[in-house]
Tab-separated table of C-alpha atoms and ligand atoms in Angstrom:
chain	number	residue	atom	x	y	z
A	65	UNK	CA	0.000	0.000	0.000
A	66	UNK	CA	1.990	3.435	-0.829
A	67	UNK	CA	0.855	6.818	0.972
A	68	UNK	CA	-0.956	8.956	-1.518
A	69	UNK	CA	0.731	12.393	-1.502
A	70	UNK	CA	-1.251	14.358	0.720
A	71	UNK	CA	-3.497	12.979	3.818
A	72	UNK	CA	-7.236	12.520	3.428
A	73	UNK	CA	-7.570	15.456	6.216
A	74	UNK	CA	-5.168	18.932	5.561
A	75	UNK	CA	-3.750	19.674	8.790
A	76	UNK	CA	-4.844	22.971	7.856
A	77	UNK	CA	-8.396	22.286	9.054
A	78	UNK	CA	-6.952	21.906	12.953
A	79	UNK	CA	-5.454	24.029	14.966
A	80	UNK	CA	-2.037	22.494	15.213
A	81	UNK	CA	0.924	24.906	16.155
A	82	UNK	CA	4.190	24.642	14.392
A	83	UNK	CA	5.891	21.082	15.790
A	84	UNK	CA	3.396	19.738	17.150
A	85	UNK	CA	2.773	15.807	16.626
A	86	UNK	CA	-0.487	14.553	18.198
A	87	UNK	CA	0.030	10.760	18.500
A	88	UNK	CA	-3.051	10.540	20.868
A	89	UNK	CA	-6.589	10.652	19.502
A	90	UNK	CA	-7.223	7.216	21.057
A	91	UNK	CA	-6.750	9.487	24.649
A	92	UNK	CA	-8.489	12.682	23.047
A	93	UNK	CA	-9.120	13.772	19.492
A	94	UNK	CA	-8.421	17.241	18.619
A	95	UNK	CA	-11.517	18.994	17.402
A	96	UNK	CA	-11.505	20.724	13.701
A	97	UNK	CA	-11.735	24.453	13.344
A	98	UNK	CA	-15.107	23.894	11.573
A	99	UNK	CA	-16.475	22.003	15.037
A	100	UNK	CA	-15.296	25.342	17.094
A	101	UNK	CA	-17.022	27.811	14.407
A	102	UNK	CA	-20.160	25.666	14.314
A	103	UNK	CA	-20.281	25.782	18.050
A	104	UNK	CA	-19.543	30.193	18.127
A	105	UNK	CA	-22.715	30.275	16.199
A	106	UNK	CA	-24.447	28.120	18.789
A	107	UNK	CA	-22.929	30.157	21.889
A	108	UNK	CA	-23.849	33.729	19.894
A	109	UNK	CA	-27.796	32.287	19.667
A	110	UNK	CA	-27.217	31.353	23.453
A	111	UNK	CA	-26.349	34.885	23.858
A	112	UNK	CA	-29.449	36.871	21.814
A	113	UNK	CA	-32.028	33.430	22.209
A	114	UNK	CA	-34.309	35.873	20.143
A	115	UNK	CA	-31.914	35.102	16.799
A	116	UNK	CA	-32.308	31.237	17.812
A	117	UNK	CA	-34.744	29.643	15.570
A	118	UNK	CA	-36.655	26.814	16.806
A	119	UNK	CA	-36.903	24.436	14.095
A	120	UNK	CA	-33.398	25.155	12.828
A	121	UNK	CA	-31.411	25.926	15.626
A	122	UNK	CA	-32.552	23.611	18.020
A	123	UNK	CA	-34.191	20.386	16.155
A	124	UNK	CA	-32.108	20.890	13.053
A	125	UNK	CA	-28.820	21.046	14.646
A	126	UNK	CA	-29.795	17.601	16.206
A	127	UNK	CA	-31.185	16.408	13.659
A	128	UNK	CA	-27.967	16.904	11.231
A	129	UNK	CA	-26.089	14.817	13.848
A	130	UNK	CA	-28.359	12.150	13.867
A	131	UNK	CA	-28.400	12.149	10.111
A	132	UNK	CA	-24.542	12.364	10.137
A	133	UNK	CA	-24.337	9.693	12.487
A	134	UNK	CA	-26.417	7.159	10.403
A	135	UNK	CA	-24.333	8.387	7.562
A	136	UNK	CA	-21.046	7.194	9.795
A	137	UNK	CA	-22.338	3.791	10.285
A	138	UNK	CA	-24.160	3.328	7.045
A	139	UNK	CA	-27.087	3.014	9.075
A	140	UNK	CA	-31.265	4.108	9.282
A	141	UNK	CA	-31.206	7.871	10.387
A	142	UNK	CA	-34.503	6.324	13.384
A	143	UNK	CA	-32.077	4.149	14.706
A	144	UNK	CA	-29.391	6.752	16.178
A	145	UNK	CA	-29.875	8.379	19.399
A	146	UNK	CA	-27.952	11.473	20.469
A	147	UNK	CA	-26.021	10.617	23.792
A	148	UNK	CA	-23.566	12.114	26.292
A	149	UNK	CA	-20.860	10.079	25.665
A	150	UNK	CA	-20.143	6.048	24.973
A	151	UNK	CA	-20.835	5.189	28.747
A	152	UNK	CA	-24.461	6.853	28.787
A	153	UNK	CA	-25.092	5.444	25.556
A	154	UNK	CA	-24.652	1.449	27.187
A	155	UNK	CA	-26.457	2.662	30.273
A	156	UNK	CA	-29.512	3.265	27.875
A	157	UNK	CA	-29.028	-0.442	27.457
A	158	UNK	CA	-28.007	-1.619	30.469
A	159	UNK	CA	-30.734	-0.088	32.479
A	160	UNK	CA	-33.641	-0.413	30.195
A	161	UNK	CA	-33.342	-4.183	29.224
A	162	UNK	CA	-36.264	-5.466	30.924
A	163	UNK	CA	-33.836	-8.470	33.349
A	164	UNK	CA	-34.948	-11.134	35.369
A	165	UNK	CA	-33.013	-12.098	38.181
A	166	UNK	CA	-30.317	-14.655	36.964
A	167	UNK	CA	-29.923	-12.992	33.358
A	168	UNK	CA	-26.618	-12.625	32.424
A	169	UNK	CA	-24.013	-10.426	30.569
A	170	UNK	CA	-20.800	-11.158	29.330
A	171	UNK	CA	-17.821	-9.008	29.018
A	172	UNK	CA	-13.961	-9.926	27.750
A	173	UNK	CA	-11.549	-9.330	31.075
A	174	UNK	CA	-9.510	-5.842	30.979
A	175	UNK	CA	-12.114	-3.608	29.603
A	176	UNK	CA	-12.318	0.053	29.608
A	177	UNK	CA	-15.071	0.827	33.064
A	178	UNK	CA	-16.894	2.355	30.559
A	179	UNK	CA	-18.543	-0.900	29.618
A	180	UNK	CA	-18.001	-2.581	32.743
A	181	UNK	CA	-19.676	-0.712	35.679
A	182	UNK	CA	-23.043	-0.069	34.091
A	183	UNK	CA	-23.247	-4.225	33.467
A	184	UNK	CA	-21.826	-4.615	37.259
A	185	UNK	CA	-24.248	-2.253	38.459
A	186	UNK	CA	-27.069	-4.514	37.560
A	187	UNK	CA	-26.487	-6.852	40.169
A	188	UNK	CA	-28.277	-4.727	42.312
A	189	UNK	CA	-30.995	-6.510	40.274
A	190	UNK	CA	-29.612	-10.004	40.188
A	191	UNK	CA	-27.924	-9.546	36.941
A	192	UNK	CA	-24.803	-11.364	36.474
A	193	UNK	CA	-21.815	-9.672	34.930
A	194	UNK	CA	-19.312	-12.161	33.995
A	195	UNK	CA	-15.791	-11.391	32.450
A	196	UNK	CA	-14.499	-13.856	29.950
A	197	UNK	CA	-10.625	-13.881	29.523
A	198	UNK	CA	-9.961	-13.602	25.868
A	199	UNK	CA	-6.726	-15.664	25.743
A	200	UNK	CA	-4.318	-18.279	27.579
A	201	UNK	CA	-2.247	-15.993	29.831
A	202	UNK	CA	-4.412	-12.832	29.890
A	203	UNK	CA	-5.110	-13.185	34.114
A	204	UNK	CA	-1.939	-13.984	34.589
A	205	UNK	CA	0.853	-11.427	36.204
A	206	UNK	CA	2.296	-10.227	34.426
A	207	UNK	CA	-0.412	-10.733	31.427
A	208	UNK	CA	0.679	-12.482	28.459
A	209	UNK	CA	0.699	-10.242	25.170
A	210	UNK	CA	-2.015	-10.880	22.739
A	211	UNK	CA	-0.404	-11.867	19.570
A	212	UNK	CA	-1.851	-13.337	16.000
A	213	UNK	CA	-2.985	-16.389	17.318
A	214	UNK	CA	-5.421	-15.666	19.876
A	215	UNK	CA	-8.914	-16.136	18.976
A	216	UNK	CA	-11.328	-13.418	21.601
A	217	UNK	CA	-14.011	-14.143	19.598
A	218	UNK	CA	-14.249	-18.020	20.098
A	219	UNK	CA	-13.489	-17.625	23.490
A	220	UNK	CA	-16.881	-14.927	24.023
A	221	UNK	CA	-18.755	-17.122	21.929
A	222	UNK	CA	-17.835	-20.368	23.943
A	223	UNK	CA	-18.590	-18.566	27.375
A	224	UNK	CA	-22.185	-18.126	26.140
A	225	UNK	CA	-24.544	-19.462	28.211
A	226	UNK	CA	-28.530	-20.523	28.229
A	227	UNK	CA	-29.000	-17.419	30.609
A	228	UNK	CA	-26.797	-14.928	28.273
A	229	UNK	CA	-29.050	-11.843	27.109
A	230	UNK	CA	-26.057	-9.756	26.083
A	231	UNK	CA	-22.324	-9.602	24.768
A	232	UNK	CA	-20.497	-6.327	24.772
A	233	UNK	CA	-17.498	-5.524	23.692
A	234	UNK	CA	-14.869	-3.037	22.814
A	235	UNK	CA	-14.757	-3.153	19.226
A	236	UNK	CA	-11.182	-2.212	19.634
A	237	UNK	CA	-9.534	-2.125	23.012
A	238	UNK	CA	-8.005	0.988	24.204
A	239	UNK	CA	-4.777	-0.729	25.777
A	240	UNK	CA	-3.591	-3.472	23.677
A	241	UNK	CA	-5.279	-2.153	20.711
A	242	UNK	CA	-7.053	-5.470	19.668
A	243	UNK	CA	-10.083	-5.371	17.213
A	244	UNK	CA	-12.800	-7.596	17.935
A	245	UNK	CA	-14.411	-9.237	14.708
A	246	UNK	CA	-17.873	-7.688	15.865
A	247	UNK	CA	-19.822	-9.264	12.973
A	248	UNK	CA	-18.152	-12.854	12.953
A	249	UNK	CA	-19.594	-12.592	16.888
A	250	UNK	CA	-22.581	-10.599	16.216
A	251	UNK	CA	-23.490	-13.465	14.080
A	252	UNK	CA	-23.228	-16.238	16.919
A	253	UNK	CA	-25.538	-13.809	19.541
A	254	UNK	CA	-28.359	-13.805	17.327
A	255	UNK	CA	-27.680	-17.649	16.340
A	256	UNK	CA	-27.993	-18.126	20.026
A	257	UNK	CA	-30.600	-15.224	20.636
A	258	UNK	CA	-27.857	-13.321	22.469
A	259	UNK	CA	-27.762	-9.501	21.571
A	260	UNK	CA	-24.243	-8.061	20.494
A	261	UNK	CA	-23.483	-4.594	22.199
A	262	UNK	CA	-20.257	-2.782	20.917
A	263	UNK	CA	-18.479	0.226	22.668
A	264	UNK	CA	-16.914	1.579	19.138
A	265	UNK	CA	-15.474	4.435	20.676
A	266	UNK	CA	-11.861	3.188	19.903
A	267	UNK	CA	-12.505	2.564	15.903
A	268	UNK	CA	-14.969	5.266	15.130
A	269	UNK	CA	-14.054	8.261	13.156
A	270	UNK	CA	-11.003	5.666	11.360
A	271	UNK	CA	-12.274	2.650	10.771
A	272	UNK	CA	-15.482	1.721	8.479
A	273	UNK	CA	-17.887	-0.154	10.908
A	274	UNK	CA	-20.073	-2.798	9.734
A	275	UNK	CA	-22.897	-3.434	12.195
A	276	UNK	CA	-24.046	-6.782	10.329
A	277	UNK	CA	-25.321	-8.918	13.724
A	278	UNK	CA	-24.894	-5.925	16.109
A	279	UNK	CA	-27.013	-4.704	18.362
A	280	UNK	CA	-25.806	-1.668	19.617
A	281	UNK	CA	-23.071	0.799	18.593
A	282	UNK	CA	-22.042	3.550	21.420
A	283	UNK	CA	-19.338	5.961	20.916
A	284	UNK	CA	-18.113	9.251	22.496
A	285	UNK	CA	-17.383	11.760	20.350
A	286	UNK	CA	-14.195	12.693	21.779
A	287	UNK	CA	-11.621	10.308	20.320
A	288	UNK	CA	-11.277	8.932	16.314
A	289	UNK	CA	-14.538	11.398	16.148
A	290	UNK	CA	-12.705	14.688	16.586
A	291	UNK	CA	-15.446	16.443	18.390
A	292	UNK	CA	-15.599	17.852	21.485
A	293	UNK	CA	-16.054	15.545	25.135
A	294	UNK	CA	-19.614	15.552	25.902
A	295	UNK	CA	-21.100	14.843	22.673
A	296	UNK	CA	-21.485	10.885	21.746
A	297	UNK	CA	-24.099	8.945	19.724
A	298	UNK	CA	-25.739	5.512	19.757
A	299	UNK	CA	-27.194	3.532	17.172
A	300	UNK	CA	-29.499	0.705	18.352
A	301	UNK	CA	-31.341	-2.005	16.151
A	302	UNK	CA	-35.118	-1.743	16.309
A	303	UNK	CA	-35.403	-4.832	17.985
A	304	UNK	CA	-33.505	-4.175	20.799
A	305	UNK	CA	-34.524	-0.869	21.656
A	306	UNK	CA	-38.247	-2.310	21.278
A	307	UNK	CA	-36.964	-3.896	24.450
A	308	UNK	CA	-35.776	-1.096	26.221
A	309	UNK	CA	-37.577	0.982	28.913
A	310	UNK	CA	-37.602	4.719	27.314
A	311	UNK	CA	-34.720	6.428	28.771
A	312	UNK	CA	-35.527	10.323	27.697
A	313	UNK	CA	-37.742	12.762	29.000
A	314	UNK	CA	-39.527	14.918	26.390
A	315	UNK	CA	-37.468	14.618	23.411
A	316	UNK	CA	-38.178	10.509	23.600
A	317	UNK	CA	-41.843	11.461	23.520
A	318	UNK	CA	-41.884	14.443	21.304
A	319	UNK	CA	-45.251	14.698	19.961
A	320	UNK	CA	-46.244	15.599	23.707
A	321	UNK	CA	-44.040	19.055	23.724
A	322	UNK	CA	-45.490	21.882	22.070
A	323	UNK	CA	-44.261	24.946	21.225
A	324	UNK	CA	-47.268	27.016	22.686
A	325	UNK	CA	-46.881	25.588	25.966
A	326	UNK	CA	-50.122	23.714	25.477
A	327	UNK	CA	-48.977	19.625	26.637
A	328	UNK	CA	-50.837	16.886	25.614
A	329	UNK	CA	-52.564	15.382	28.710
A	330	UNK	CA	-52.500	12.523	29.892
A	331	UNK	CA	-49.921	9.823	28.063
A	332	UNK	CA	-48.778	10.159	24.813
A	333	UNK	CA	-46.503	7.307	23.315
A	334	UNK	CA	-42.802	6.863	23.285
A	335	UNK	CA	-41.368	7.465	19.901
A	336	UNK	CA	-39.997	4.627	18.341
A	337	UNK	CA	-37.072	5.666	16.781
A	338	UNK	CA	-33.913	6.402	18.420
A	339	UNK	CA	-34.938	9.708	20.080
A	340	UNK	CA	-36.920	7.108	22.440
A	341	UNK	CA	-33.723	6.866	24.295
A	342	UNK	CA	-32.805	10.561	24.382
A	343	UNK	CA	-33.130	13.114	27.415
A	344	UNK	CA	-34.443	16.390	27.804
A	345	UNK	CA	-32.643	19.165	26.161
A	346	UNK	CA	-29.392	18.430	24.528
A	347	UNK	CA	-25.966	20.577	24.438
A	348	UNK	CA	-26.860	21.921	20.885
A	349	UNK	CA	-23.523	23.613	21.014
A	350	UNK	CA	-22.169	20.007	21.413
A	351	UNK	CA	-24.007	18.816	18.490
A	352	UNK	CA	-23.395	21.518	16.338
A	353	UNK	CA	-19.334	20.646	16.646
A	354	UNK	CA	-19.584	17.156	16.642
A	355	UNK	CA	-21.841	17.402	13.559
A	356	UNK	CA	-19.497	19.291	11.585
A	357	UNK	CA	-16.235	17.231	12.882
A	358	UNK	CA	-18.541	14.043	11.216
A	359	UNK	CA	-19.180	16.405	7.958
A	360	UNK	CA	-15.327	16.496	7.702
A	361	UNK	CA	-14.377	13.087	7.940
A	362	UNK	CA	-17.278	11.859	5.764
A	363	UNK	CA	-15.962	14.327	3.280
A	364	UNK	CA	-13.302	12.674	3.230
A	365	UNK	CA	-14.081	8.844	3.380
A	366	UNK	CA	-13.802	6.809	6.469
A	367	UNK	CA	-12.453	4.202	3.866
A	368	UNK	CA	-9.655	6.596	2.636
A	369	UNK	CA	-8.645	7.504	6.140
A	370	UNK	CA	-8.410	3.782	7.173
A	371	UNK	CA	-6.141	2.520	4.313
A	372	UNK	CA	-4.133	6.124	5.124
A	373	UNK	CA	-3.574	4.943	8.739
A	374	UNK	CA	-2.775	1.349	7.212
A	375	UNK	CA	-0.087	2.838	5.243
A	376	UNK	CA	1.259	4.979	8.101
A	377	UNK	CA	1.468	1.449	10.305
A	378	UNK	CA	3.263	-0.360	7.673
A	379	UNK	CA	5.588	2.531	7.211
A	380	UNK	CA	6.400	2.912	11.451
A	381	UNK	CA	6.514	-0.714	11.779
A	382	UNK	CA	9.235	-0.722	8.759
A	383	UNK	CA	11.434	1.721	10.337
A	384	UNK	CA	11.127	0.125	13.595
A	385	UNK	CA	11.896	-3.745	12.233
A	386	UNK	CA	16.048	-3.482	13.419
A	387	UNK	CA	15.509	-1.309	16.284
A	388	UNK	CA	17.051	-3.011	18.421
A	389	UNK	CA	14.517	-1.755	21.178
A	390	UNK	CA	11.302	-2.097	19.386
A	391	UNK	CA	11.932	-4.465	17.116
A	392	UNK	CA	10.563	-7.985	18.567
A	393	UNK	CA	7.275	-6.235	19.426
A	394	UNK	CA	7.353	-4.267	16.244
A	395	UNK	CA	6.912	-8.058	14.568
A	396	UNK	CA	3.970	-9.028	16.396
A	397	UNK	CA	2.207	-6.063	15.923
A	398	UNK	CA	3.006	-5.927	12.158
A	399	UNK	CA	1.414	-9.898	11.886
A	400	UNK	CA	-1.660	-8.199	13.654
A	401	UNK	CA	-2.066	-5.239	11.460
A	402	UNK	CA	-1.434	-7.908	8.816
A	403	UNK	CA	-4.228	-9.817	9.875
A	404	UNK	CA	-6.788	-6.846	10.479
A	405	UNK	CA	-6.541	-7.471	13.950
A	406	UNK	CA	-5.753	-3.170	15.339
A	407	UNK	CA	-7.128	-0.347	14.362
A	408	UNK	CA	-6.447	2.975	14.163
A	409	UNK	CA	-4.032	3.086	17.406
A	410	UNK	CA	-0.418	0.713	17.403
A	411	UNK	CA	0.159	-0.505	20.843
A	412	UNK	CA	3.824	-1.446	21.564
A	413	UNK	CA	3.870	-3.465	24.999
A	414	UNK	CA	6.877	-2.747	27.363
A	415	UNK	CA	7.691	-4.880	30.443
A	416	UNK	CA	8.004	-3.666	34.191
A	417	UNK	CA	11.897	-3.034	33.762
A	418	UNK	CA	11.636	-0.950	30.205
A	419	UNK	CA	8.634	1.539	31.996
A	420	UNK	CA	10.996	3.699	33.115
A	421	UNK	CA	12.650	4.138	29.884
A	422	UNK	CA	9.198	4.442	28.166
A	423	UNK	CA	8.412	7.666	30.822
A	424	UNK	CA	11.607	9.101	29.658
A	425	UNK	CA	10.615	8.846	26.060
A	426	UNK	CA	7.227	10.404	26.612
A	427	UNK	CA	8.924	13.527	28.307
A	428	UNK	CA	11.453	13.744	25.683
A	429	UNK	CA	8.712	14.027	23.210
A	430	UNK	CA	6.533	16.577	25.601
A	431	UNK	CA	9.898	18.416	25.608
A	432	UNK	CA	9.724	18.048	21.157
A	433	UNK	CA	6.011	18.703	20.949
A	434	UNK	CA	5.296	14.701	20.257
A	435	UNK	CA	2.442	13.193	22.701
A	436	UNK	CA	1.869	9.380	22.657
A	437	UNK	CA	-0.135	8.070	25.355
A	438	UNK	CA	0.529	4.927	27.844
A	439	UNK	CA	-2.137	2.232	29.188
A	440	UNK	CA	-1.146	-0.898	30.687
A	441	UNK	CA	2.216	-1.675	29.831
A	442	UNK	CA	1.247	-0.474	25.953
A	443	UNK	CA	2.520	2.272	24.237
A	444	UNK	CA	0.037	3.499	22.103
A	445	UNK	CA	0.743	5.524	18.828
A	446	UNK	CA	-2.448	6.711	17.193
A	447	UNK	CA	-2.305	7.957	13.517
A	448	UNK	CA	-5.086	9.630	12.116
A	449	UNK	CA	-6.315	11.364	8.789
A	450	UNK	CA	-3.978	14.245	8.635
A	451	UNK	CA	-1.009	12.434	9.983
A	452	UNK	CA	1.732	12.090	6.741
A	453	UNK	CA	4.716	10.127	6.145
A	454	UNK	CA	7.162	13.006	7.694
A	455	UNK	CA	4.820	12.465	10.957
A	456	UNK	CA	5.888	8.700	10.661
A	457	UNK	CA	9.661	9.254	10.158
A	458	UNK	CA	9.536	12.004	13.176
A	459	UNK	CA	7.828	9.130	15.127
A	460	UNK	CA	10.119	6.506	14.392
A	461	UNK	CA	13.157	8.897	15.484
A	462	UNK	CA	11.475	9.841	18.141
A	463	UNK	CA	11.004	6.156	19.647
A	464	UNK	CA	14.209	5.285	18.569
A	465	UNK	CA	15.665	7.716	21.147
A	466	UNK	CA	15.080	5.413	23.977
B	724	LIG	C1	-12.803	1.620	25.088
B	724	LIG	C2	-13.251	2.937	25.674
B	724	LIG	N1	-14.549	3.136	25.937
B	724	LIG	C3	-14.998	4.299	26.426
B	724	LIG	C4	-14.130	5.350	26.687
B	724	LIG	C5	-14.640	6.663	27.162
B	724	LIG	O1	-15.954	6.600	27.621
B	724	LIG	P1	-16.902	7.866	27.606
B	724	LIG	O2	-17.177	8.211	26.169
B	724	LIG	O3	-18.090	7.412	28.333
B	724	LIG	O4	-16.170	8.962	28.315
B	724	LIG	C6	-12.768	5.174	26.464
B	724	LIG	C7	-11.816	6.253	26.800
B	724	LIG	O5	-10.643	6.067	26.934
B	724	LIG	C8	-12.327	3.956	25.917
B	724	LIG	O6	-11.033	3.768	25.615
């Protein structure tokens, strides 16, 4: 694969200062200077709410992000929900899935708290949350590293069980940077009546998404998604949410809100669509930016940026094959980008005795303007749209510093 001249995003649309290399939009994306002009023309309506314009101020600027949403994830515009953020999104799930006492969910060991408190909060209700270890090794101390071979998907699908209701899953995880073949396992839930609930926060915004045998997609906004913390969206199949206890207020039952302050009396229904799971009055500035952060990387092609970043990988990995640091890891992650098995972020493990030397090397790059990010004995190097082949070779000089 060969890196086309220039990136699928300009730099020019951020807000990067001279030197600066931003190896960390699986931490915290940065947000395009179209997001923060979208979201002055919010703030100036907040300011004189007698410019603000009902139907296309308020329900049109959530509207367009439900609409770019579905666009994202190739998906029916009814069947996105605006959210907070990727946690409220699975506690729309979570708490509205209608349990008996007994039900269970599963969850792979390690994962982000994001989608593991909401599912251990429900055994306040006699819900079962049980972690399934996704290879040989993984509980052990120190954990083994996941390499080519291991197979998370059998192992989730094995763990199944007659009192399973739900899966969920990072689609890719934020330490080790595995990706999850959600529609190979999507496919076994429903085979086994089992619904398939993906925190996609990690891939979204990089990677195309194919929701074939999902469930549920929630995401953040914040990361691969370049808008501002806050903002997320959820897209949920209609049979699932037909399960769900509403989770909104007046948005989720819009046809009883009017305008002229006249409310219909006494029930009105639920709407069906995704805005069944939505609360009261959104951050329309929040919208507004994620919105046009989604207009720019749809502009672009989600399938241009991903086979960009694919090029970047090969190209780091290359540099990094006889450093004499890197270079064993720098093989096993290259036969899992091989194998389709990252996404957007690299994750280099380190043991105990190299951490030190990996904290040096992140303040030697604060120092030079280069942020990478750490979890769990990874180091994670994120490449995104804009990020071009100089951005590679100042990474790879960078790392070989250490
Ligand atoms: C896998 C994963 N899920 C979720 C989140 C963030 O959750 P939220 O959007 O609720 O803040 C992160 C942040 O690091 C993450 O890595």
């Amino acid at each position: 694969m060969s890196l086309s001249d220039s990136p699928p995003l300009s730099p020019e649309l951020f807000d990067f200062p001279p030197g600066r290399l931003w190896l960390a939009h699986c931490k915290d994306g940065p947000m395009p200077r179209s997001a923060l002009a979208g979201m002055q023309e919010i703030l100036q309506q907040e300011l004189r709410p007698w410019e603000m314009n009902w139907e296309r101020d308020f329900l049109g600027t959530c509207q367009a992000l439900r609409d770019a949403g579905a666009q994202l994830l190739d998906a029916d515009v009814s069947d996105i929900s605006i959210t907070q953020c990727t946690t409220t999104g699975l506690e729309a799930i979570a708490f509205g899935m209608p349990w008996q006492p007994g039900d269970e969910v599963l969850i792979p060991r390690d994962e982000f708290p994001s989608n593991r408190l909401p599912w251990m909060a429900l055994s306040a209700r006699g819900v079962v949350c049980r972690e399934v270890t996704l290879w040989d090794g993984q509980e052990a101390l120190p954990p083994r590293v996941p390499t080519v071979a291991v197979d998370p998907e059998q192992r989730l699908m094995d763990a199944i069980g007659p009192r399973t209701r739900i899966v969920a899953v990072s689609w890719i995880r934020y330490q080790d940077g595995i990706r999850l073949d959600v529609q190979r396992l999507g496919q076994a839930c429903r085979e086994r009546g089992v619904h398939l609930v993906v925190d996609g926060i990690q891939g979204a915004g990089t990677t195309l998404a194919s929701l074939a045998g999902v469930s549920a997609f929630a995401s953040g906004g914040h990361k691969g998604l370049l808008g501002p913390q806050g903002q997320g969206l959820l897209w949920t199949s209609p049979e699932l949410r037909a399960l769900l206890m509403p989770s909104g207020t007046w948005l989720a039952a819009p046809s009883a809100f009017s305008q002229s302050g006249v409310q219909e009396a006494p029930l009105v229904p639920w709407a069906t669509d995704g805005r069944r799971l939505e609360p009261g009055s959104p951050s329309i500035v929040n919208c507004r930016a994620l919105a046009a952060s989604l207009t720019m990387l749809l502009g672009a092609g989600i399938g241009r940026i991903e086979d960009h970043v694919r090029a970047l990988q090969q190209q780091l990995l290359d540099a990094l094959k006889d450093d004499p640091f890197w270079q064993t890891d720098a093989a096993r992650v290259r036969c899992l980008v091989d194998h389709r098995r990252t996404g957007p972020t690299l994750c280099f493990h380190y043991d105990d005795e190299q951490a030190q030397a990996v904290t040096r090397l992140l303040a030697l790059g604060e120092r030079e303007g280069i942020t990478a990010s750490t979890r769990d004995g990874f180091l994670r190097i994120a490449f995104h749209g804009w990020h071009d082949a100089a951005d590679v070779r100042r990474t790879a000089a960078w790392m070989a510093r250490i």
